[in-house]
Tab-separated table of N, CA, C and O in Angstrom:
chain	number	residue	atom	x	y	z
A	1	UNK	N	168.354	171.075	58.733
A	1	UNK	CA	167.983	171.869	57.581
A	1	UNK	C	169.183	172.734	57.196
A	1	UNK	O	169.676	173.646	57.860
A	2	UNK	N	169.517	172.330	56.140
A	2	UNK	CA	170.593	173.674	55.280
A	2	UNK	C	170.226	174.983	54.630
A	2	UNK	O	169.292	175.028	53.830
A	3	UNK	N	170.691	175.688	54.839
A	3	UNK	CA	170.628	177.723	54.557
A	3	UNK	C	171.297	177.524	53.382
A	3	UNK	O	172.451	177.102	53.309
A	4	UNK	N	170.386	177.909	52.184
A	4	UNK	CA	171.711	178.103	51.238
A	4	UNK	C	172.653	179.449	51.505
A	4	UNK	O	172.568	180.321	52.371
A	5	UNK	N	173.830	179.211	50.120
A	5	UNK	CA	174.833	180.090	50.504
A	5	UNK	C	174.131	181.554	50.352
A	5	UNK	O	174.059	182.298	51.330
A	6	UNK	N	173.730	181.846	49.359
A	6	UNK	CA	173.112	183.005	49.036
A	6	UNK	C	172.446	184.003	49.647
A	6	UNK	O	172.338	185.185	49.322
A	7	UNK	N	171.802	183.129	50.999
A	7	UNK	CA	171.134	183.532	52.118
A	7	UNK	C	172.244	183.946	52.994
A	7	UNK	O	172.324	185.175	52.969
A	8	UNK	N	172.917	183.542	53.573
A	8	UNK	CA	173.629	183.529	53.977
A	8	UNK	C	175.220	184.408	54.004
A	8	UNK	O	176.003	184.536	54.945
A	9	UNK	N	175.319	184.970	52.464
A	9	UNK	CA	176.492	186.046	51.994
A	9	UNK	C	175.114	186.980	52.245
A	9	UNK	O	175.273	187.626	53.281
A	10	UNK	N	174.378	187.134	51.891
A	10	UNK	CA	173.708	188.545	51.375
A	10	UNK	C	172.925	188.871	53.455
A	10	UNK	O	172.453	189.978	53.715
A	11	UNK	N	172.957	187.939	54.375
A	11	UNK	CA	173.235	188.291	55.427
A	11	UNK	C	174.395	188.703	56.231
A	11	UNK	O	174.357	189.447	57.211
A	12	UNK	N	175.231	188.251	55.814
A	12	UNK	CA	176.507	188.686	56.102
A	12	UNK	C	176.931	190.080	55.553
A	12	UNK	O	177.369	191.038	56.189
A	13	UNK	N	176.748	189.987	54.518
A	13	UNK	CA	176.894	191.650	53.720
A	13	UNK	C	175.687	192.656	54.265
A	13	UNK	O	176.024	193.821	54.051
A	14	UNK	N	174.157	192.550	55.013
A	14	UNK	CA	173.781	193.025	55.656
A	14	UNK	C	174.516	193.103	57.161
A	14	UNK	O	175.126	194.113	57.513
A	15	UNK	N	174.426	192.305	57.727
A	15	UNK	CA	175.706	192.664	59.111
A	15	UNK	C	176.752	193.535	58.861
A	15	UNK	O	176.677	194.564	59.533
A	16	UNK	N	177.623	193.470	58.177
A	16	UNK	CA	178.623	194.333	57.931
A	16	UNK	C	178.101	195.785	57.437
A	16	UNK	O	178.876	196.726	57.607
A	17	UNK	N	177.072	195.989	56.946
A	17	UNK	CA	176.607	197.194	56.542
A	17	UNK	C	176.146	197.569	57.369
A	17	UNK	O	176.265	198.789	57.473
A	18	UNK	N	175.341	196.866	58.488
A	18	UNK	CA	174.888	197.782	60.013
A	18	UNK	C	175.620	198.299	60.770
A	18	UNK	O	175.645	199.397	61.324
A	19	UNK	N	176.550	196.991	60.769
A	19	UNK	CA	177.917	197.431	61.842
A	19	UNK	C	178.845	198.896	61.515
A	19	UNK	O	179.418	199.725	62.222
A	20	UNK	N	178.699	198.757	60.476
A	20	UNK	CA	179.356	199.871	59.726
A	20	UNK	C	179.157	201.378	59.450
A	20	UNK	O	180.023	202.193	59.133
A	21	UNK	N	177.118	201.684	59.737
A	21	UNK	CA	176.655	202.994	59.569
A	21	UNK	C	177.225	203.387	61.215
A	21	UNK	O	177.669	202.716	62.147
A	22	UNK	N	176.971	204.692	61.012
A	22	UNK	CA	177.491	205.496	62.330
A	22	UNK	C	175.979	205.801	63.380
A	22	UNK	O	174.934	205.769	62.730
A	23	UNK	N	175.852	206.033	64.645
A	23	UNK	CA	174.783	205.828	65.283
A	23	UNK	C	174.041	206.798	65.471
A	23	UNK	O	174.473	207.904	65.147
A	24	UNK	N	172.776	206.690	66.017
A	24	UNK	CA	171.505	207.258	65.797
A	24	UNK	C	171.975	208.617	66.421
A	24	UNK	O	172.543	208.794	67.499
A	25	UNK	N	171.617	209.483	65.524
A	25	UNK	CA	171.449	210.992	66.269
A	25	UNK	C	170.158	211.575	66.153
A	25	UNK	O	169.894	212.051	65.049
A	26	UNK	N	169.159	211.655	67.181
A	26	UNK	CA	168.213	212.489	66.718
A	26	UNK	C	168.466	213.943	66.741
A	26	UNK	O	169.288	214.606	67.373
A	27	UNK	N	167.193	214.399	65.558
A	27	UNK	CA	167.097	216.251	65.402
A	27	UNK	C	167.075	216.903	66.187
A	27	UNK	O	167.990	217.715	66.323
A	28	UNK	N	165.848	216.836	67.207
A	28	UNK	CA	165.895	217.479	68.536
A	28	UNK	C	166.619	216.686	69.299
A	28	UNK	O	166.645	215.458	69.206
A	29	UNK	N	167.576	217.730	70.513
A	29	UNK	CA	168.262	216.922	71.381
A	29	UNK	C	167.544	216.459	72.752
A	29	UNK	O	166.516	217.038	73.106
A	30	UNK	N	168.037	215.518	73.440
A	30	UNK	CA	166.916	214.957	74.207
A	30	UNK	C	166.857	216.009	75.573
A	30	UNK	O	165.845	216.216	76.241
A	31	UNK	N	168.483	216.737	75.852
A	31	UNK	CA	167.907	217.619	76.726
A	31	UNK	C	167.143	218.901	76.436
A	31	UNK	O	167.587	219.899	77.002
A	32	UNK	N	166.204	219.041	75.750
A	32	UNK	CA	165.622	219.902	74.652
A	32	UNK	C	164.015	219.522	74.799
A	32	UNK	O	163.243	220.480	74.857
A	33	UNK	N	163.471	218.205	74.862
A	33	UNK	CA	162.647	217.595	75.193
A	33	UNK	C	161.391	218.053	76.353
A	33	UNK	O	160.197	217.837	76.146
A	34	UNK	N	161.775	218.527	77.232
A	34	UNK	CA	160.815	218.728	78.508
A	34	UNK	C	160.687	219.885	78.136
A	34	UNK	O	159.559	220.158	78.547
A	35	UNK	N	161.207	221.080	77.455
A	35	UNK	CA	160.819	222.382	77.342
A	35	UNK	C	159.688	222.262	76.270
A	35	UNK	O	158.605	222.847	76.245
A	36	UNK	N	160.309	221.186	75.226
A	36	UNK	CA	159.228	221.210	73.940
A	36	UNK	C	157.683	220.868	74.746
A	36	UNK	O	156.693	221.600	74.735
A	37	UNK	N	157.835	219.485	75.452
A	37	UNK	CA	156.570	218.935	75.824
A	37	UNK	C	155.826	220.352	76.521
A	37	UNK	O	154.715	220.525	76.018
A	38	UNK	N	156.093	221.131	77.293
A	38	UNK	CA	155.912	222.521	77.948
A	38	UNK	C	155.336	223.069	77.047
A	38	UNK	O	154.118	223.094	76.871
A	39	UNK	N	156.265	223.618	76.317
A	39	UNK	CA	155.887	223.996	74.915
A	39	UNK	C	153.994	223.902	74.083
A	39	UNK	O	153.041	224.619	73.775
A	40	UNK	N	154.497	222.372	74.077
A	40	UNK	CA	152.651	222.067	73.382
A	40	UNK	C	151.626	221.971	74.415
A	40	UNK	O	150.449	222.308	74.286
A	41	UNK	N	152.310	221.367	75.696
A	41	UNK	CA	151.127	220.895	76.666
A	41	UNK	C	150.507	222.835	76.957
A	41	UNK	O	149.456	223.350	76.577
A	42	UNK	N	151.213	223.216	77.440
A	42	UNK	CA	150.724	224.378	78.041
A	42	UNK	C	149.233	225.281	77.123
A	42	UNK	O	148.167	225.793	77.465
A	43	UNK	N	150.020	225.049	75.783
A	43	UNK	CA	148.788	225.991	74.938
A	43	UNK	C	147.486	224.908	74.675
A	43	UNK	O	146.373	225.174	74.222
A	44	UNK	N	148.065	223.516	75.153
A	44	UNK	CA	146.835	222.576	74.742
A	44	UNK	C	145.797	222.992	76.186
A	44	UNK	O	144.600	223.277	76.186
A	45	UNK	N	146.462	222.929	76.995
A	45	UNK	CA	145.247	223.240	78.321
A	45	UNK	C	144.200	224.492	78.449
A	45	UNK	O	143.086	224.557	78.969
A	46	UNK	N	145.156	225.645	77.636
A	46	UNK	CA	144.867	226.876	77.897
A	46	UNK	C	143.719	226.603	76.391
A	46	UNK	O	142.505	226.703	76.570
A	47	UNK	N	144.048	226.406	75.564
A	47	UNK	CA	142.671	225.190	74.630
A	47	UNK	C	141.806	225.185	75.180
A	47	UNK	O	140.989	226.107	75.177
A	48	UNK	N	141.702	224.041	75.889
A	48	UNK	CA	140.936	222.941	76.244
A	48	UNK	C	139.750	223.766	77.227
A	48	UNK	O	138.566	223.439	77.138
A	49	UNK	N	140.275	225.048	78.322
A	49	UNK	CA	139.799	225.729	79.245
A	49	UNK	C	138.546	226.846	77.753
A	49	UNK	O	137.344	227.105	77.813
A	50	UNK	N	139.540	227.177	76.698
A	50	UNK	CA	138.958	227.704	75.892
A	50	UNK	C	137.387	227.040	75.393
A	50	UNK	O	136.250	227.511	75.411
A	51	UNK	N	137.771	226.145	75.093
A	51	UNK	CA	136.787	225.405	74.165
A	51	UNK	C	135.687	225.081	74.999
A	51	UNK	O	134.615	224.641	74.583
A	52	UNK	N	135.993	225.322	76.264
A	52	UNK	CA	134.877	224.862	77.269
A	52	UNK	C	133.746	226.022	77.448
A	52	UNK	O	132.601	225.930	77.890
A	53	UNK	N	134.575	227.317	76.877
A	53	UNK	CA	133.555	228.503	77.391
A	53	UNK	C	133.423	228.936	76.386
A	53	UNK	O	133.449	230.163	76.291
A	54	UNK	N	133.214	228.082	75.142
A	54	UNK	CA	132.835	228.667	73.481
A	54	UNK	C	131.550	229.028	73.307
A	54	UNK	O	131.007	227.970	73.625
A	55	UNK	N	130.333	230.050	72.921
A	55	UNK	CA	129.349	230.280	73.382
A	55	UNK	C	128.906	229.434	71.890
A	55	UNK	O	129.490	229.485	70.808
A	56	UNK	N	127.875	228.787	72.199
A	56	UNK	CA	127.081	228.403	71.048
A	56	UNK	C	126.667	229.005	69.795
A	56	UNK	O	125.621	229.644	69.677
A	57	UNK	N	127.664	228.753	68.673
A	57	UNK	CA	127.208	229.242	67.872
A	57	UNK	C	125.770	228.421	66.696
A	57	UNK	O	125.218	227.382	67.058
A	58	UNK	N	125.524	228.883	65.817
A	58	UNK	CA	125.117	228.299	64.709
A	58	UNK	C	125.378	227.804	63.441
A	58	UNK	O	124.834	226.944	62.748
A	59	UNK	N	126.542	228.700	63.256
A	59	UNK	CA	127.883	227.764	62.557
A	59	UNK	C	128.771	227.156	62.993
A	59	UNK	O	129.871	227.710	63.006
A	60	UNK	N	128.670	226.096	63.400
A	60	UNK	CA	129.877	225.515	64.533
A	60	UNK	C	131.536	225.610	63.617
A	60	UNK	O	131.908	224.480	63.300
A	61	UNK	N	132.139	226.301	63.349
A	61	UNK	CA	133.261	226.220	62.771
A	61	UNK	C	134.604	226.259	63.831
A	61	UNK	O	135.664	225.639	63.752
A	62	UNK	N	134.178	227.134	64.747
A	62	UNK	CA	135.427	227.727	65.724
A	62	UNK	C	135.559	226.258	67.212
A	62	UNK	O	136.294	226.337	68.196
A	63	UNK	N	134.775	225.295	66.937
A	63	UNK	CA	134.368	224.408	67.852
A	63	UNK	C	135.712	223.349	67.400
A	63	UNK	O	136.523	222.836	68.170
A	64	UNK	N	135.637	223.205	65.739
A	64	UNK	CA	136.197	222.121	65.602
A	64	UNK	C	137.606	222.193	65.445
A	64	UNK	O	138.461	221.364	65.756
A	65	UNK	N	137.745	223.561	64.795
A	65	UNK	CA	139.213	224.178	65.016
A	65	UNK	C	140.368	223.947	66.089
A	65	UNK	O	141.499	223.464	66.123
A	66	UNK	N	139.470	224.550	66.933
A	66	UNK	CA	140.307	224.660	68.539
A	66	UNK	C	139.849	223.056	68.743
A	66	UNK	O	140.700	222.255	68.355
A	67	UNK	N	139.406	222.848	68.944
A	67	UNK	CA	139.755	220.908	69.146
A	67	UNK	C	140.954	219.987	68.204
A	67	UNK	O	141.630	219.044	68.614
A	68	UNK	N	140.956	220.607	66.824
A	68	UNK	CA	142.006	219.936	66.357
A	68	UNK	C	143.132	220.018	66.602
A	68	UNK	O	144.038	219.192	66.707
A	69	UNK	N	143.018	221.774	66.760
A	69	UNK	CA	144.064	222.339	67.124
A	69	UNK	C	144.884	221.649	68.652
A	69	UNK	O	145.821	220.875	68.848
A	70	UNK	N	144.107	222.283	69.358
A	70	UNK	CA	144.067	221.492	70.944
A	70	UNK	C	145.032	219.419	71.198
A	70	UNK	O	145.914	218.948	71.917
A	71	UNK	N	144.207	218.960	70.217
A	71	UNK	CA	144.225	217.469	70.016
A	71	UNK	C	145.926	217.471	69.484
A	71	UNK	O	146.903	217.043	70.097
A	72	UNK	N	145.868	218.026	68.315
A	72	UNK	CA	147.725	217.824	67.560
A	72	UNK	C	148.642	218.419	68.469
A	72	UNK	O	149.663	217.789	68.745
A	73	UNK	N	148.392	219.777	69.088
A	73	UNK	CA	149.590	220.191	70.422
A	73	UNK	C	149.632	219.253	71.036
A	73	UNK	O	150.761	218.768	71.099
A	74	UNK	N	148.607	218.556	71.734
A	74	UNK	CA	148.383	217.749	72.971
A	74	UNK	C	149.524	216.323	72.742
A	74	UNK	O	150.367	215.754	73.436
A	75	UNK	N	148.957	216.176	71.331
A	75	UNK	CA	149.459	214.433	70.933
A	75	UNK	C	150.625	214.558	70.927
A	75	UNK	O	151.307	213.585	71.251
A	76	UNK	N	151.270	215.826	70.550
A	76	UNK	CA	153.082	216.114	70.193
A	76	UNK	C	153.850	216.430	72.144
A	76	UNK	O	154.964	216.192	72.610
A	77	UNK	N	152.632	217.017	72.745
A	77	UNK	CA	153.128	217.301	73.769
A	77	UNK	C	153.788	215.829	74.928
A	77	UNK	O	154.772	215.640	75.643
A	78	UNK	N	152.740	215.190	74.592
A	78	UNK	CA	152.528	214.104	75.667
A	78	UNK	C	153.504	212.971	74.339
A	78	UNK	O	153.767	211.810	74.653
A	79	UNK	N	153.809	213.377	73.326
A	79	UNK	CA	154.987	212.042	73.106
A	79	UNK	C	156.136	212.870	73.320
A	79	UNK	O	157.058	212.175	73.745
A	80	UNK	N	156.449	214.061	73.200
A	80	UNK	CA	158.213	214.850	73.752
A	80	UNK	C	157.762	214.568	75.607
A	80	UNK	O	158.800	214.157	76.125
A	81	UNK	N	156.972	214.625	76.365
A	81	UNK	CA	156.876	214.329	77.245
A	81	UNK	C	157.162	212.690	78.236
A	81	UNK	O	157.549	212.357	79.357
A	82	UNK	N	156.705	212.084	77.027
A	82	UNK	CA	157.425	210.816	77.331
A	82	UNK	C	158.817	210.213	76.577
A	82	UNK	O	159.263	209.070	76.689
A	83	UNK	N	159.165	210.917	76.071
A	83	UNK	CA	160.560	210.664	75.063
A	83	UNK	C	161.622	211.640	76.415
A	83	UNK	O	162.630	211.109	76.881
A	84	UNK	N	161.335	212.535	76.700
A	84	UNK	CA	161.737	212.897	77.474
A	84	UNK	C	161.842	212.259	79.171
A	84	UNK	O	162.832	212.536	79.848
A	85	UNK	N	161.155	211.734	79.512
A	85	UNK	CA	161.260	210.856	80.549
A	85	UNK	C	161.900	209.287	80.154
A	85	UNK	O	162.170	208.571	81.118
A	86	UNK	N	162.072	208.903	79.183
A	86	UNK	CA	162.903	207.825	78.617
A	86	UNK	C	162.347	206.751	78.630
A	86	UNK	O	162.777	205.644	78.954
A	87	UNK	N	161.037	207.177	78.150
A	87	UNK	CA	160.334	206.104	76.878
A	87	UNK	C	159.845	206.408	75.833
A	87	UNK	O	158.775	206.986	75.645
A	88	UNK	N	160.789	205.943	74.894
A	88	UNK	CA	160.614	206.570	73.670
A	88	UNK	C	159.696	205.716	72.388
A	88	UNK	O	160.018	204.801	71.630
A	89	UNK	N	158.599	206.390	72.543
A	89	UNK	CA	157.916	206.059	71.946
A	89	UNK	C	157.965	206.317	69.973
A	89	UNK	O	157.059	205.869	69.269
């Protein structure tokens, strides 16, 4: 089977344009990482201990809060937590 040319320059002119950008720097630096995960995990637990001794209300508003709340620290904690151990998710 034959590639036309067209395929073939406009891959080539992609190769040369990869080869060519300069390499990945992330924002946060990775030795920076285990303090962040610290960072979210810690207030997610101190959460989680919270939400357990929430007295029943009748407007449940403060229930769902601290769970979301709790849930987005947690999710950010446990991926700088594993980006930091060197799998980067």
């Amino acid at each position: 089977m034959h590639t036309p040319r067209y395929i073939m320059d406009e891959y080539q002119h992609l190769k040369a344009l990869h080869h060519s950008l300069p390499a990945f720097s992330p924002i946060v630096p990775t030795s920076f990482l285990p303090f962040l995960a610290a960072l979210f995990l810690l207030p997610t637990f101190a959460l989680a201990f919270y939400f357990s001794t929430l007295p029943k209300d009748k407007l449940a508003l403060r229930e769902p809060l601290v769970a979301i709340l709790a849930s987005t620290l947690g999710g950010f904690g446990v991926v700088a937590l594993f980006c930091s151990a060197g799998v980067y998710v």
